[in-house]
XYZ file of C-alpha atoms in Angstrom:
742
model
C 79.020 93.755 64.706
C 77.741 97.502 63.493
C 79.472 96.525 60.630
C 78.266 93.841 59.760
C 74.709 95.662 59.496
C 76.108 98.396 57.012
C 75.304 98.467 53.286
C 78.688 98.057 51.301
C 76.779 100.368 48.610
C 75.852 103.652 51.271
C 77.810 102.994 54.629
C 74.462 103.177 56.127
C 72.414 100.468 58.568
C 70.805 98.174 55.376
C 67.272 99.145 54.520
C 64.905 96.896 52.803
C 67.702 94.542 52.320
C 67.757 91.612 49.923
C 70.266 89.094 49.346
C 72.233 87.736 46.305
C 73.166 84.868 44.612
C 76.327 85.549 45.664
C 75.417 85.493 49.043
C 75.830 88.586 50.470
C 73.264 91.509 50.760
C 72.756 95.410 49.711
C 69.926 98.035 50.424
C 66.653 97.753 47.475
C 67.384 101.303 47.069
C 70.826 100.893 46.841
C 70.343 97.877 44.688
C 68.504 100.190 42.232
C 71.750 102.551 41.720
C 74.247 99.904 40.819
C 71.610 97.822 38.438
C 72.415 97.842 34.695
C 70.167 97.385 31.900
C 71.052 95.987 28.599
C 68.158 95.939 25.186
C 68.519 92.708 23.404
C 68.961 94.855 19.859
C 71.286 97.301 21.228
C 74.910 96.451 19.679
C 77.169 99.444 20.433
C 79.707 98.935 23.411
C 80.771 101.787 25.906
C 83.796 103.846 24.732
C 86.029 102.192 27.399
C 85.414 98.702 25.758
C 85.009 99.528 21.984
C 88.751 98.745 20.582
C 88.396 102.081 18.279
C 85.822 104.306 20.103
C 85.674 107.890 19.252
C 88.247 110.111 21.168
C 87.812 111.468 24.773
C 86.475 114.633 23.690
C 83.573 112.970 21.981
C 82.817 110.879 24.065
C 82.777 112.903 26.957
C 80.310 115.008 24.586
C 78.102 111.975 24.376
C 77.914 111.278 27.615
C 75.867 114.459 28.353
C 76.012 116.991 31.673
C 73.679 115.361 33.411
C 74.328 111.625 32.878
C 75.076 109.515 36.436
C 75.748 105.894 36.994
C 72.440 104.816 38.926
C 69.574 107.084 36.470
C 67.399 105.379 34.219
C 68.016 101.956 36.121
C 64.886 101.433 37.839
C 64.722 97.561 38.050
C 62.192 96.819 39.906
C 59.303 94.468 38.779
C 56.710 97.448 37.455
C 59.798 99.085 36.016
C 61.790 96.099 34.160
C 58.175 95.130 32.408
C 58.193 98.201 31.311
C 59.713 100.569 28.054
C 62.491 100.138 26.943
C 63.537 103.773 27.456
C 65.281 105.726 29.854
C 67.916 102.646 31.612
C 68.011 100.755 27.992
C 71.865 102.429 27.103
C 73.715 101.072 29.579
C 77.415 98.342 29.315
C 77.899 95.578 26.832
C 75.750 92.488 28.025
C 78.736 90.082 26.840
C 81.002 91.735 29.783
C 77.634 90.957 32.329
C 76.350 87.450 31.320
C 78.112 84.394 32.157
C 77.969 81.647 29.511
C 76.111 79.511 31.643
C 73.258 79.328 33.249
C 74.237 80.445 36.287
C 73.066 84.277 36.555
C 77.030 84.754 37.449
C 79.720 86.805 35.199
C 82.883 88.489 35.810
C 83.687 92.531 34.293
C 86.322 94.403 35.188
C 84.272 97.800 36.254
C 84.846 101.191 35.127
C 83.915 104.020 37.105
C 84.436 104.080 40.955
C 81.792 105.532 43.284
C 82.753 107.398 46.421
C 81.329 104.035 48.781
C 84.133 102.082 46.603
C 80.805 100.698 44.664
C 82.186 99.975 41.163
C 79.740 100.272 38.583
C 79.448 100.007 34.489
C 78.632 103.742 33.159
C 75.409 105.115 31.171
C 76.267 105.350 27.488
C 74.246 106.869 25.365
C 73.131 106.100 21.862
C 75.314 107.110 19.276
C 74.650 110.041 17.602
C 71.578 109.923 15.399
C 70.790 106.198 16.361
C 67.598 105.332 15.979
C 65.896 104.408 19.331
C 64.665 100.296 19.476
C 61.643 99.380 17.638
C 58.659 98.926 19.999
C 58.217 95.131 20.272
C 62.201 94.875 19.723
C 62.169 92.428 22.984
C 62.686 92.928 26.830
C 65.827 94.522 27.881
C 68.628 91.901 29.444
C 69.074 92.876 33.445
C 71.985 93.083 36.037
C 73.259 93.027 39.211
C 76.831 93.498 40.000
C 77.617 92.411 43.654
C 79.503 95.503 45.239
C 81.851 93.285 47.602
C 82.680 90.202 45.100
C 82.011 91.899 42.098
C 80.245 88.904 40.333
C 77.029 89.384 37.874
C 74.043 87.728 38.565
C 71.301 87.956 35.344
C 67.311 89.795 36.919
C 64.006 87.787 35.149
C 61.406 89.079 34.522
C 60.763 90.637 38.372
C 63.629 92.375 38.339
C 64.701 93.077 41.772
C 61.422 92.271 43.578
C 62.850 88.517 42.216
C 65.899 88.178 44.890
C 64.772 87.363 48.277
C 64.106 89.899 51.082
C 66.824 89.646 53.871
C 64.076 89.506 56.983
C 66.500 88.064 59.510
C 68.828 91.301 58.993
C 65.901 93.082 58.372
C 64.872 92.384 62.325
C 68.461 92.652 63.357
C 68.699 96.150 62.064
C 66.003 97.082 63.696
C 66.018 95.495 66.921
C 69.633 97.250 66.572
C 68.447 100.737 65.854
C 65.931 100.364 69.242
C 67.990 99.209 71.253
C 70.982 101.727 71.016
C 68.227 104.568 70.942
C 67.158 103.208 74.469
C 70.474 103.041 76.048
C 71.195 106.440 74.992
C 67.544 106.961 76.643
C 69.025 105.475 79.821
C 70.507 108.084 82.122
C 72.198 107.249 85.788
C 69.589 108.112 88.752
C 72.224 109.534 91.451
C 74.360 111.873 89.402
C 74.931 115.464 90.391
C 75.825 116.794 86.934
C 73.183 118.139 84.371
C 72.601 116.419 82.281
C 73.124 113.156 83.966
C 75.526 110.512 82.699
C 74.073 107.382 80.594
C 73.765 104.546 82.669
C 75.981 101.682 82.332
C 74.429 99.267 85.092
C 71.366 98.369 86.513
C 70.978 96.756 90.108
C 68.224 94.150 89.727
C 67.560 94.179 93.853
C 67.600 98.319 94.250
C 66.201 98.948 91.005
C 68.273 101.650 90.649
C 70.564 102.927 87.373
C 73.741 103.671 88.321
C 76.705 105.049 85.613
C 79.939 104.633 86.149
C 81.310 106.482 88.273
C 78.543 106.832 90.773
C 78.301 102.766 90.725
C 82.008 102.634 92.035
C 80.628 105.523 94.881
C 77.144 104.203 95.668
C 77.142 100.042 95.148
C 80.554 98.940 95.969
C 80.774 95.535 94.945
C 81.368 94.224 98.645
C 79.395 93.877 102.063
C 75.746 94.083 101.838
C 76.064 95.299 97.929
C 78.270 91.974 97.572
C 75.021 89.673 96.637
C 73.214 92.123 94.500
C 73.450 91.200 90.460
C 74.114 94.084 88.033
C 73.149 93.693 84.750
C 73.327 95.929 81.858
C 70.237 98.998 81.437
C 67.107 97.991 79.574
C 67.836 98.225 75.662
C 71.358 97.634 76.159
C 72.626 94.432 73.949
C 73.332 92.715 77.032
C 70.120 93.359 79.158
C 67.865 91.310 80.129
C 64.514 91.412 77.636
C 66.332 93.754 75.441
C 67.572 93.088 71.801
C 69.635 90.222 73.087
C 66.795 88.046 73.654
C 65.113 87.739 70.453
C 61.169 88.158 72.651
C 58.222 91.076 73.002
C 56.412 88.884 70.455
C 58.496 89.081 67.343
C 59.853 85.587 67.550
C 57.530 82.318 65.374
C 54.236 82.393 66.223
C 54.508 85.951 67.679
C 53.141 89.439 66.653
C 55.600 89.007 63.140
C 53.878 88.239 60.318
C 55.156 84.570 58.706
C 56.792 84.660 55.633
C 54.929 83.538 52.492
C 56.504 81.702 49.384
C 57.971 84.463 46.687
C 56.421 82.140 44.036
C 52.807 81.524 45.391
C 52.330 84.729 47.668
C 49.020 82.745 49.896
C 51.057 79.578 50.609
C 54.017 79.652 53.936
C 57.578 77.989 53.847
C 57.616 74.052 55.344
C 59.717 72.392 53.382
C 63.567 73.062 52.873
C 64.993 72.094 49.450
C 68.631 70.641 49.745
C 69.509 70.983 46.191
C 68.510 74.756 45.514
C 69.554 75.675 49.261
C 65.830 77.913 50.109
C 62.935 77.336 52.024
C 59.675 76.262 49.656
C 55.882 75.731 50.435
C 54.293 72.574 49.321
C 52.901 74.183 45.906
C 56.550 74.604 44.953
C 57.062 70.328 45.358
C 53.729 69.590 43.710
C 54.073 71.931 40.952
C 57.503 73.906 40.498
C 60.747 73.131 39.560
C 61.817 71.283 43.130
C 59.117 68.325 42.354
C 62.008 66.130 41.704
C 64.667 67.345 44.069
C 65.749 66.817 47.305
C 64.217 68.037 50.060
C 63.669 68.383 54.187
C 61.640 69.287 56.811
C 62.230 73.690 57.509
C 62.332 73.010 61.118
C 64.391 70.372 60.947
C 66.968 72.382 58.943
C 66.791 75.100 60.424
C 68.040 73.095 63.804
C 70.676 71.959 61.715
C 71.864 74.401 60.463
C 71.768 76.488 63.550
C 73.825 73.800 65.552
C 76.911 73.600 62.666
C 76.579 77.738 62.793
C 77.146 77.700 66.682
C 79.913 74.943 66.426
C 81.821 76.844 63.759
C 81.351 79.469 66.292
C 83.421 77.990 69.232
C 86.323 77.627 67.122
C 86.185 81.626 66.894
C 85.300 82.190 69.837
C 88.601 80.388 71.177
C 90.871 82.512 69.217
C 89.317 85.463 70.093
C 89.987 84.733 73.548
C 93.282 84.104 72.660
C 93.572 86.844 70.511
C 92.431 89.277 74.051
C 95.641 87.418 75.495
C 98.074 88.211 73.305
C 97.372 91.624 72.685
C 97.455 91.894 77.143
C 101.307 90.024 76.323
C 102.304 92.074 73.233
C 101.356 95.776 75.875
C 103.280 94.396 78.156
C 106.526 93.524 75.541
C 106.031 96.849 74.338
C 106.985 98.439 77.984
C 109.355 95.835 78.565
C 111.594 97.081 75.358
C 111.082 100.842 76.285
C 112.563 100.050 79.520
C 115.505 97.419 78.786
C 115.842 99.552 75.765
C 116.438 102.951 78.454
C 118.696 99.596 79.958
C 120.816 99.068 77.644
C 121.214 102.994 76.464
C 121.767 104.056 80.004
C 124.860 101.157 80.369
C 125.708 101.972 76.548
C 126.714 105.524 77.728
C 128.328 105.272 81.229
C 130.846 102.926 79.362
C 131.406 105.018 76.173
C 131.995 108.379 78.754
C 134.751 106.474 80.512
C 136.790 105.942 77.592
C 138.883 108.447 75.906
C 137.843 110.909 73.462
C 138.911 108.948 70.777
C 135.458 107.037 71.507
C 133.344 110.034 71.030
C 132.350 109.086 67.089
C 132.256 105.337 67.416
C 129.819 106.117 70.727
C 127.747 107.685 68.320
C 127.532 105.078 66.223
C 126.743 102.431 68.658
C 123.615 104.684 69.898
C 122.552 104.638 66.632
C 122.468 100.877 66.581
C 120.636 100.472 69.860
C 118.108 102.563 68.639
C 117.512 101.241 64.901
C 117.216 97.785 67.136
C 114.626 99.125 69.558
C 112.488 101.156 67.144
C 112.829 98.111 65.028
C 111.612 95.955 67.749
C 109.139 98.277 68.549
C 107.677 98.703 64.921
C 107.589 95.098 64.420
C 105.027 94.630 67.888
C 103.000 97.363 67.035
C 102.539 96.143 63.134
C 101.260 93.061 65.432
C 99.094 94.761 67.335
C 97.516 96.428 64.755
C 97.494 93.558 62.301
C 95.688 90.831 65.401
C 93.446 94.337 66.808
C 91.817 94.257 62.768
C 91.470 90.481 62.379
C 90.028 90.801 66.253
C 87.477 93.524 66.198
C 86.417 91.047 62.509
C 86.005 88.202 64.275
C 84.125 89.764 67.329
C 82.154 91.549 64.759
C 81.021 88.649 63.245
C 80.696 86.984 66.189
C 78.256 89.118 67.460
C 76.164 88.943 63.940
C 76.360 85.238 64.126
C 74.661 85.266 67.615
C 72.032 87.766 66.966
C 71.112 85.841 63.540
C 70.948 82.601 66.099
C 68.900 84.230 68.423
C 66.476 84.707 65.558
C 63.268 82.347 65.297
C 62.666 82.529 61.461
C 63.376 79.400 60.109
C 63.119 80.288 56.365
C 65.426 83.326 57.207
C 68.018 81.997 58.762
C 68.694 78.998 56.913
C 68.783 82.148 53.463
C 72.330 83.105 55.232
C 73.165 80.104 57.362
C 75.684 78.587 54.414
C 77.107 81.730 53.715
C 77.621 82.595 57.179
C 79.285 79.127 58.218
C 82.148 79.829 55.241
C 82.669 82.992 56.845
C 82.600 81.386 60.319
C 85.222 78.537 59.008
C 87.223 81.044 56.590
C 87.733 83.653 59.953
C 88.218 80.516 62.127
C 91.245 79.818 59.470
C 93.042 82.793 59.642
C 94.336 82.280 62.840
C 96.745 80.239 61.781
C 99.840 78.748 63.360
C 101.779 81.367 64.967
C 99.842 83.857 64.186
C 99.322 84.395 68.170
C 103.033 84.472 69.151
C 105.342 88.279 69.215
C 107.538 87.845 66.372
C 110.496 89.893 68.176
C 111.350 89.231 71.871
C 112.216 92.304 74.598
C 115.020 91.412 74.936
C 118.590 93.322 73.256
C 121.317 90.616 72.541
C 123.957 93.162 72.976
C 126.491 93.941 74.987
C 130.079 96.327 75.144
C 133.100 94.875 75.040
C 135.184 98.078 76.715
C 138.657 95.750 77.361
C 140.118 95.802 74.403
C 143.496 98.557 74.157
C 143.028 101.991 72.258
C 143.809 100.695 68.979
C 141.239 98.162 69.094
C 138.624 101.556 69.517
C 137.930 101.649 65.613
C 136.762 98.225 65.658
C 134.607 98.116 68.521
C 130.952 96.951 68.063
C 128.429 94.752 69.815
C 129.005 91.108 70.252
C 125.799 88.690 70.722
C 124.911 88.976 74.608
C 125.367 85.027 75.818
C 122.986 83.915 78.736
C 124.040 80.852 80.562
C 122.362 78.340 79.529
C 120.552 76.847 82.677
C 117.422 74.448 83.199
C 113.923 75.260 81.194
C 111.698 76.890 83.906
C 108.652 75.516 85.116
C 105.766 74.626 81.834
C 101.990 75.935 82.541
C 99.198 73.419 82.130
C 96.562 75.349 79.809
C 94.013 73.769 81.835
C 90.782 75.345 79.615
C 92.366 72.899 77.080
C 92.957 69.767 78.906
C 89.589 67.601 78.654
C 89.083 63.991 78.483
C 86.205 62.073 75.910
C 85.129 58.419 76.596
C 88.928 56.713 78.131
C 91.304 59.042 75.687
C 92.555 62.615 78.073
C 94.200 65.845 76.029
C 96.640 68.043 77.735
C 98.365 71.336 76.754
C 100.807 73.054 78.045
C 103.084 76.376 77.854
C 106.502 78.146 78.656
C 105.855 81.007 81.005
C 106.409 84.102 78.972
C 109.637 85.641 78.114
C 111.159 83.059 79.214
C 115.127 83.139 77.797
C 116.153 79.561 78.772
C 115.711 77.203 75.182
C 113.816 74.600 74.993
C 114.912 71.059 73.565
C 111.296 69.108 74.542
C 108.988 67.499 77.075
C 107.915 64.805 79.149
C 104.129 63.952 79.993
C 104.065 61.716 82.841
C 100.583 59.910 83.942
C 99.746 57.551 86.503
C 98.094 53.990 86.136
C 94.761 55.890 87.118
C 94.619 53.878 90.643
C 97.189 56.369 92.605
C 100.967 53.859 91.846
C 103.780 55.481 90.303
C 104.127 57.969 86.972
C 105.129 56.805 83.648
C 106.163 58.529 81.045
C 103.789 58.671 77.837
C 105.058 61.448 75.916
C 108.420 62.731 75.003
C 108.831 65.534 72.466
C 108.559 68.640 71.225
C 104.751 69.167 71.280
C 102.762 71.588 73.396
C 99.315 69.169 73.311
C 99.448 65.926 73.769
C 96.356 62.738 73.410
C 96.703 59.556 75.269
C 94.144 56.877 74.400
C 93.313 53.444 75.657
C 92.951 54.518 79.334
C 91.007 52.735 81.447
C 87.247 53.706 82.482
C 85.711 55.506 85.395
C 89.509 56.374 86.518
C 90.721 59.195 87.474
C 94.408 59.932 86.353
C 97.165 62.469 87.474
C 99.356 64.140 84.746
C 101.535 66.276 84.966
C 105.055 67.843 82.482
C 108.361 68.861 82.783
C 110.831 70.543 79.636
C 114.744 69.480 79.257
C 117.111 70.942 77.099
C 120.925 70.789 77.080
C 121.887 71.625 81.033
C 119.235 69.098 81.923
C 115.519 68.566 83.300
C 113.293 71.562 84.293
C 111.068 70.780 87.191
C 107.484 69.460 86.739
C 104.528 71.501 86.345
C 101.431 71.408 88.706
C 99.442 68.348 88.770
C 96.521 67.645 86.686
C 93.408 65.451 87.419
C 91.535 63.990 84.542
C 88.142 61.881 85.415
C 87.214 59.432 82.338
C 83.325 58.722 81.474
C 81.976 56.316 83.530
C 80.102 54.418 80.698
C 82.000 53.926 77.121
C 80.934 55.690 74.079
C 81.908 54.055 70.762
C 80.381 53.093 67.382
C 81.737 50.860 64.672
C 85.024 51.391 63.192
C 84.834 51.695 59.496
C 88.871 51.658 58.812
C 89.319 48.022 60.437
C 85.649 46.958 59.620
C 86.315 44.281 56.305
C 85.918 45.752 53.115
C 82.244 44.346 52.872
C 80.475 46.004 55.699
C 78.651 48.277 55.106
C 78.246 51.407 58.094
C 75.369 53.971 58.405
C 74.099 56.262 60.521
C 76.725 57.991 61.989
C 78.511 54.299 62.251
C 76.185 52.951 64.499
C 74.309 50.702 62.290
C 75.966 47.639 60.051
C 74.966 45.621 57.501
C 76.559 43.820 54.876
C 76.744 43.157 50.819
C 77.782 39.718 51.420
C 76.356 36.211 52.217
C 79.330 35.029 54.239
C 79.998 36.346 57.442
C 82.110 39.766 58.094
C 83.374 40.887 60.940
C 83.534 44.484 62.511
C 84.709 45.788 65.317
C 84.155 48.829 67.890
C 86.299 51.953 67.979
C 86.296 51.337 72.546
C 88.681 49.163 73.952
C 88.740 47.990 77.181
C 91.184 45.691 79.941
C 89.404 46.872 82.868
C 86.105 47.362 84.243
C 82.211 46.359 83.983
C 81.011 47.621 80.496
C 77.566 46.988 78.849
C 76.274 47.635 75.546
C 73.401 46.431 73.097
C 72.540 45.584 69.186
C 69.235 46.382 68.466
C 67.818 43.905 65.196
C 66.726 46.183 62.650
C 66.554 43.654 59.870
C 66.064 39.682 60.488
C 65.650 37.748 56.899
C 66.066 34.519 55.991
C 67.359 32.903 59.351
C 70.916 33.716 59.254
C 73.328 33.118 61.939
C 74.236 36.855 63.521
C 77.210 36.474 66.000
C 77.668 39.482 68.958
C 81.466 38.796 71.343
C 84.636 40.740 71.815
C 87.525 40.378 69.998
C 90.997 41.055 69.875
C 92.459 43.771 67.373
C 94.086 41.326 65.183
C 90.647 39.145 64.921
C 90.071 37.138 61.590
C 87.129 39.480 59.643
C 86.422 36.889 56.703
C 84.523 34.800 59.068
C 82.342 34.083 61.631
C 83.367 35.837 65.429
C 84.351 32.800 67.747
C 86.102 30.523 65.076
C 89.331 31.849 65.852
C 91.189 31.706 68.854
C 90.623 36.173 69.161
C 87.233 35.976 69.307
C 84.926 35.509 72.067
C 80.437 35.111 70.343
C 77.304 34.544 71.305
C 76.195 33.054 67.298
C 72.120 32.892 67.610
C 69.281 32.185 65.386
C 65.825 32.206 65.713
C 65.006 29.327 68.124
C 68.309 29.235 70.152
C 71.827 30.312 70.720
C 75.290 29.142 71.673
C 78.733 29.779 72.444
C 81.531 29.719 70.820
C 85.290 30.104 71.064
C 88.158 28.430 68.508
C 85.324 26.803 67.046
C 83.781 25.472 69.469
C 80.513 25.545 70.294
C 79.009 24.776 73.494
C 76.225 25.899 76.418
C 73.188 25.599 73.280
C 70.226 27.962 74.786
C 66.566 28.146 73.719
C 65.855 31.284 72.633
C 66.424 33.434 69.166
C 66.277 36.537 67.667
C 64.182 38.488 65.093
C 63.415 41.734 64.002
C 63.237 44.245 66.263
C 65.477 41.682 69.073
C 67.813 43.321 71.570
C 71.213 41.544 71.979
C 72.783 42.632 75.312
C 76.793 41.996 76.133
C 78.114 42.380 79.407
C 81.907 42.289 80.223
C 83.240 42.000 83.154
C 86.888 42.270 83.678
C 86.806 42.656 87.257
C 85.831 39.436 87.471
C 86.834 38.034 83.945
C 83.639 37.031 82.399
C 81.387 37.802 79.619
C 77.678 37.407 79.675
C 74.889 37.697 76.968
C 71.205 38.716 77.089
C 68.528 38.761 74.771
C 65.637 40.733 75.415
C 66.532 41.411 78.514
C 66.698 37.251 79.297
C 70.660 35.943 80.519
C 71.614 33.449 78.021
C 72.742 30.597 79.893
C 75.485 31.140 83.144
C 78.439 33.502 82.233
C 79.444 32.766 78.630
C 83.438 32.799 79.397
C 85.811 32.435 82.812
C 88.849 34.006 82.717
C 88.494 36.274 80.435
C 91.534 38.924 80.762
C 93.474 41.205 78.032
C 92.227 44.275 75.987
C 89.183 43.535 74.160
C 87.060 45.468 71.667
C 83.233 44.854 70.868
C 82.591 42.652 67.703
C 79.966 41.220 65.734
C 79.685 39.036 63.071
C 76.762 39.170 59.775
C 75.834 39.108 56.390
C 73.558 40.325 54.188
C 70.388 39.330 55.557
C 71.011 40.902 58.749
C 70.919 44.679 60.343
C 71.540 45.470 63.924
C 71.763 49.199 65.158
C 74.390 49.905 68.335
C 73.741 51.566 71.022
C 76.279 52.727 73.786
C 76.398 54.907 76.707
C 74.543 52.506 78.677
C 74.517 51.996 82.369
C 75.113 47.990 83.720
C 71.501 46.728 84.116
C 69.527 46.611 87.190
C 67.219 43.850 87.343
C 68.638 40.965 85.081
C 66.133 38.325 84.655
C 66.847 34.349 86.192
C 69.364 32.628 82.859
C 67.367 29.750 81.006
C 69.357 26.819 81.363
C 70.892 24.826 78.828
C 68.713 22.614 76.543
C 70.421 19.184 76.432
């Protein structure tokens, strides 16, 4: 993580970091050294930008012996508003500023500092040039990001116009304190002088141990087996250390709450979505944010934290795979060495048994084996170096992001969250498919044929080694990637490492969820498969086997997967009628048409008992919404229940009717209004369908002998809006049904 806390200019830990418009950070003192001023009246260009500039010697003489790339570049608020001397002779303004009002631009840097930061040199005024007259106009200032080389214009406040990265500053301070505390913690049992640094603290013994003393005096067995070892105080992972963000430094603690950059006496209370920055209430009333889209600061803080955490999950998984891959590559190195030595020994033994005429040929063959080995080693080392570099970068980014998430400063977090989320997503995308697979095999596909006659010696060469093709080995299920969601299961597997037998495909088998026979559900080359449309609240057994031209290999171990007890689903936008309008993550539905239109749910039921509710958010002009179930091919441009593919209850403000095949039955008193709740109970064990309004059952079970595969369904027009509630247990206390009216 230390790389994330270093300034790209000075290479040291950040001091008073500021956030540039491109989302990168730089120390405030370093920003002064790379800032550039250009007076409005300055017309001459730097020598490197002149189409016909002075000779190099003349330019060097004009530069002067004492000029540096950072002199006269104080761009703080008090300096930017001052006189036009000092930093007024810098660089071509046109090459630094964008033609738009964004404050960004691009340029080709002409110098490079020892730290790799490219800056424009100071350019003195031509000899005899008069100083800018007083009142000729303020200097136009700009700052070039040392990482992306984009330029940003400064306003009258100078560098103080950039926001301070308080979150990064706090993390740097905590990191320094933790590093100092960790260095101060010493082993309490060491015989050495001075004692070794402590590596662990036993919470029960309250003793600090170094690594050697821990193994000798506190083994993880016997009475010590139940003791809990934690990092020493001050270590990043220690309780109460710099990893918990406590100690009164969080929001509401000892840390001073940040104030608005434009209104010093006001604290941040809202977040401007348009400008992506925290604002105070005066910014909304008086400033340029009055017409912008703003949201509560706390809500946006939590939302961006959730987005960053979700993005980190993908990087964390890739980092775990990368660590496993590095172990595999290191094993591959050893195997290549061993196999290479074995092949060399075999080759030497064969060549020594031949006549003297084979001596010269033997040297050539040894050279080929050595080259093959060196090639494989080079490829593997290149992979190790490349993967180690990406892993270090991802790990550093992860640690930094986790420290950011621990911070309790919403405004500070939101200042950098978008950039961090993008960086995490880009880091995850770097781990493309195939990046964690060895590029070479440990095997040497070489063998020596010593049978030819003497006259064939000069044609002696390696031939491709042909392994006998046998059935593939047992696939290994990747349990950490196997999961269930609602009524679908996902399984992942792989072949054992260093398997020589080719694999042409895989066969995935699943039982019926009730302990029955296995059946094939997938045949193909992929090693990841998701099976949808299973029964809810069921336990499935799955297994996989590989096959090739020689036959089918043995089955893997059986994995047991449990589907969800209750159904979580939403309205399905892909199958809904085009007049249906969905919102609230597809949980709320209404319609653009005065005619009834149908929308289905995303879940399909064929077994078990399922219950869901629909809350009536809006009910105008006494429409007749219909609630129920339907098959996938239901007609969607008329009321639910008018065809033979749907079973429904339609209801007005006074009474309800059951309808199927356009047949109206069981009229029951009790209608709906705004705020009403309609419950639908589908019991596929008893093959019936029951409806409830505000907890009151509407007549006897609506339909008997309901069998097949059904989806939740709803029809409504523009006078109705309903919100779907799922994942509900079947109500235990059901009121007595109302009898149908005559």
